[in-house]
Amino acid sequence: MVTVLQSRGSRRDLVAVAVFSGVSLVLGGCGLLPGRRGREIEVAASSGLTDAVIAVGEDHEPRDVAMAIGDEFDWDRFTVYTIGTPGERINEESGVIVEPGEHYTTQEILYVFHRDGVAVRGVPLPFENLAYGAGTWWGPRTRILWDDEWGTHLEDPDA
């Protein structure tokens, strides 16, 4: 008889843990648990953007960031973060979880693209020279240019 009661108690405990875990996952996914601030976005390389940066460095012909990204994802502005930027800062400015670590350490720089004020994708790039202008916003007409003094760099005609 005692064994039966322990089995029922164990099942009840198991059900309670399962329900609590399910509620935690839902709340955590919505960003409602302490220490969790919403959805995570994809951080993935853009082959089009990487190819454009390399091409500008080789042939010194300008490339548009928007054309380089093409239809990989929709965006209307972006910002640049350098290696060592506090993850908390990146996440606060992006409004979503981009960097789960204490500091950004994946590549030399991280571009975070936004659409209608919401971060949609992070793009790490290994080109330290494109960190110029970190912390500012770049628009959809931004170009990757070559300059004998600056090398490969960004320029936004609307800035």
Short mmCIF file of C-alpha atoms in Angstrom, two decimals:
data_model
loop_
_atom_site.label_atom_id
_atom_site.label_comp_id
_atom_site.label_asym_id
_atom_site.label_seq_id
_atom_site.Cartn_x
_atom_site.Cartn_y
_atom_site.Cartn_z
CA MET A 1 0.00 0.00 0.00
CA VAL A 2 2.80 2.40 0.81
CA THR A 3 4.43 1.66 -2.55
CA VAL A 4 1.21 2.57 -4.40
CA LEU A 5 1.01 5.91 -2.60
CA GLN A 6 4.62 6.67 -3.48
CA SER A 7 3.92 5.84 -7.13
CA ARG A 8 0.92 8.19 -7.21
CA GLY A 9 2.95 10.85 -5.48
CA SER A 10 5.77 10.38 -7.96
CA ARG A 11 3.37 10.67 -10.91
CA ARG A 12 1.86 13.81 -9.40
CA ASP A 13 5.35 15.27 -8.94
CA LEU A 14 6.25 14.33 -12.50
CA VAL A 15 3.09 15.97 -13.88
CA ALA A 16 3.75 19.10 -11.81
CA VAL A 17 7.32 19.31 -13.10
CA ALA A 18 6.15 18.80 -16.69
CA VAL A 19 3.48 21.53 -16.39
CA PHE A 20 5.93 23.94 -14.73
CA SER A 21 8.54 23.23 -17.41
CA GLY A 22 6.01 23.83 -20.18
CA VAL A 23 4.89 27.13 -18.65
CA SER A 24 8.52 28.17 -18.19
CA LEU A 25 9.31 27.45 -21.83
CA VAL A 26 6.33 29.47 -23.02
CA LEU A 27 7.08 32.40 -20.73
CA GLY A 28 10.80 32.26 -21.49
CA GLY A 29 10.10 32.24 -25.23
CA CYS A 30 7.92 35.32 -24.81
CA GLY A 31 10.60 37.03 -22.79
CA LEU A 32 8.56 37.11 -19.58
CA LEU A 33 10.97 35.36 -17.25
CA PRO A 34 13.59 37.38 -15.38
CA GLY A 35 16.87 37.62 -17.26
CA ARG A 36 15.24 36.81 -20.61
CA ARG A 37 14.41 39.65 -22.99
CA GLY A 38 12.57 38.16 -25.92
CA ARG A 39 13.26 36.29 -29.07
CA GLU A 40 16.65 35.45 -30.46
CA ILE A 41 17.58 36.33 -34.02
CA GLU A 42 19.73 34.38 -36.42
CA VAL A 43 23.39 35.33 -36.55
CA ALA A 44 24.73 33.95 -39.82
CA ALA A 45 27.16 34.96 -42.51
CA SER A 46 25.92 36.62 -45.68
CA SER A 47 27.81 35.20 -48.63
CA GLY A 48 26.65 38.11 -50.79
CA LEU A 49 27.95 40.72 -48.37
CA THR A 50 31.23 38.87 -47.82
CA ASP A 51 31.73 38.49 -51.59
CA ALA A 52 31.01 42.20 -52.12
CA VAL A 53 33.58 43.27 -49.53
CA ILE A 54 36.22 41.02 -51.08
CA ALA A 55 35.38 42.25 -54.61
CA VAL A 56 35.69 45.93 -53.62
CA GLY A 57 39.08 45.19 -52.09
CA GLU A 58 40.20 43.52 -55.32
CA ASP A 59 38.77 45.70 -58.10
CA HIS A 60 38.12 48.93 -56.12
CA GLU A 61 34.63 49.21 -57.67
CA PRO A 62 31.87 50.25 -55.24
CA ARG A 63 29.13 47.82 -54.24
CA ASP A 64 25.75 48.50 -52.64
CA VAL A 65 25.12 46.71 -49.34
CA ALA A 66 21.46 46.20 -50.33
CA MET A 67 22.38 44.62 -53.68
CA ALA A 68 25.02 42.44 -52.02
CA ILE A 69 22.48 41.03 -49.56
CA GLY A 70 19.83 40.71 -52.27
CA ASP A 71 16.83 38.72 -51.11
CA GLU A 72 18.59 36.90 -48.24
CA PHE A 73 16.44 38.92 -45.78
CA ASP A 74 14.56 42.26 -45.65
CA TRP A 75 16.10 45.21 -43.81
CA ASP A 76 16.01 49.00 -43.80
CA ARG A 77 19.00 49.95 -41.63
CA PHE A 78 21.92 48.38 -39.78
CA THR A 79 24.51 49.11 -37.14
CA VAL A 80 28.00 47.77 -36.58
CA TYR A 81 29.53 46.33 -33.39
CA THR A 82 33.18 45.54 -32.85
CA ILE A 83 34.67 42.55 -31.08
CA GLY A 84 34.51 43.00 -27.31
CA THR A 85 31.27 45.03 -27.33
CA PRO A 86 29.23 44.05 -24.24
CA GLY A 87 26.49 41.57 -25.16
CA GLU A 88 24.05 43.49 -22.98
CA ARG A 89 24.57 46.64 -25.06
CA ILE A 90 24.03 44.79 -28.34
CA ASN A 91 20.85 43.18 -27.02
CA GLU A 92 19.45 46.39 -25.54
CA GLU A 93 20.06 48.39 -28.71
CA SER A 94 18.66 45.60 -30.88
CA GLY A 95 15.60 44.93 -28.74
CA VAL A 96 16.15 41.17 -29.06
CA ILE A 97 18.76 38.64 -28.04
CA VAL A 98 21.59 38.83 -30.57
CA GLU A 99 24.59 38.10 -28.35
CA PRO A 100 23.98 35.56 -25.57
CA GLY A 101 27.51 35.95 -24.19
CA GLU A 102 29.02 38.62 -21.99
CA HIS A 103 30.87 40.18 -24.96
CA TYR A 104 30.75 39.83 -28.72
CA THR A 105 33.69 37.58 -29.67
CA THR A 106 32.68 35.64 -32.79
CA GLN A 107 34.34 37.64 -35.59
CA GLU A 108 35.98 41.04 -35.99
CA ILE A 109 32.67 42.87 -36.46
CA LEU A 110 28.95 42.20 -36.24
CA TYR A 111 26.38 43.91 -38.43
CA VAL A 112 22.87 43.86 -36.97
CA PHE A 113 20.19 44.52 -39.59
CA HIS A 114 16.78 45.92 -38.63
CA ARG A 115 13.44 46.13 -40.39
CA ASP A 116 10.85 48.60 -39.09
CA GLY A 117 12.81 49.05 -35.86
CA VAL A 118 13.13 45.31 -35.13
CA ALA A 119 16.40 43.40 -35.48
CA VAL A 120 16.05 40.66 -38.09
CA ARG A 121 19.55 39.25 -38.53
CA GLY A 122 23.09 39.51 -37.29
CA VAL A 123 25.90 39.12 -39.82
CA PRO A 124 29.44 38.52 -38.53
CA LEU A 125 32.25 39.66 -40.82
CA PRO A 126 36.00 39.10 -40.49
CA PHE A 127 36.88 42.53 -41.95
CA GLU A 128 38.16 44.80 -39.20
CA ASN A 129 38.40 47.78 -41.57
CA LEU A 130 34.59 47.80 -41.92
CA ALA A 131 34.23 48.54 -38.21
CA TYR A 132 34.49 52.24 -39.02
CA GLY A 133 31.28 53.91 -37.97
CA ALA A 134 30.51 51.39 -35.23
CA GLY A 135 27.64 52.55 -33.08
CA THR A 136 25.99 54.60 -35.83
CA TRP A 137 23.08 53.67 -38.07
CA TRP A 138 23.58 52.94 -41.74
CA GLY A 139 20.72 53.19 -44.25
CA PRO A 140 19.64 51.14 -47.26
CA ARG A 141 21.71 53.23 -49.71
CA THR A 142 24.99 52.46 -47.91
CA ARG A 143 27.81 51.49 -50.23
CA ILE A 144 31.06 49.62 -49.78
CA LEU A 145 33.80 51.79 -51.30
CA TRP A 146 37.53 51.73 -51.86
CA ASP A 147 39.74 54.67 -50.98
CA ASP A 148 43.55 54.75 -51.17
CA GLU A 149 43.71 56.29 -47.69
CA TRP A 150 40.86 54.43 -45.95
CA GLY A 151 40.90 51.17 -47.88
CA THR A 152 37.54 49.36 -48.01
CA HIS A 153 34.95 51.30 -46.02
CA LEU A 154 31.26 52.17 -45.79
CA GLU A 155 29.58 55.35 -46.98
CA ASP A 156 25.93 56.33 -46.60
CA PRO A 157 24.92 59.18 -48.92
CA ASP A 158 21.94 59.92 -46.67
CA ALA A 159 24.02 60.38 -43.50
#
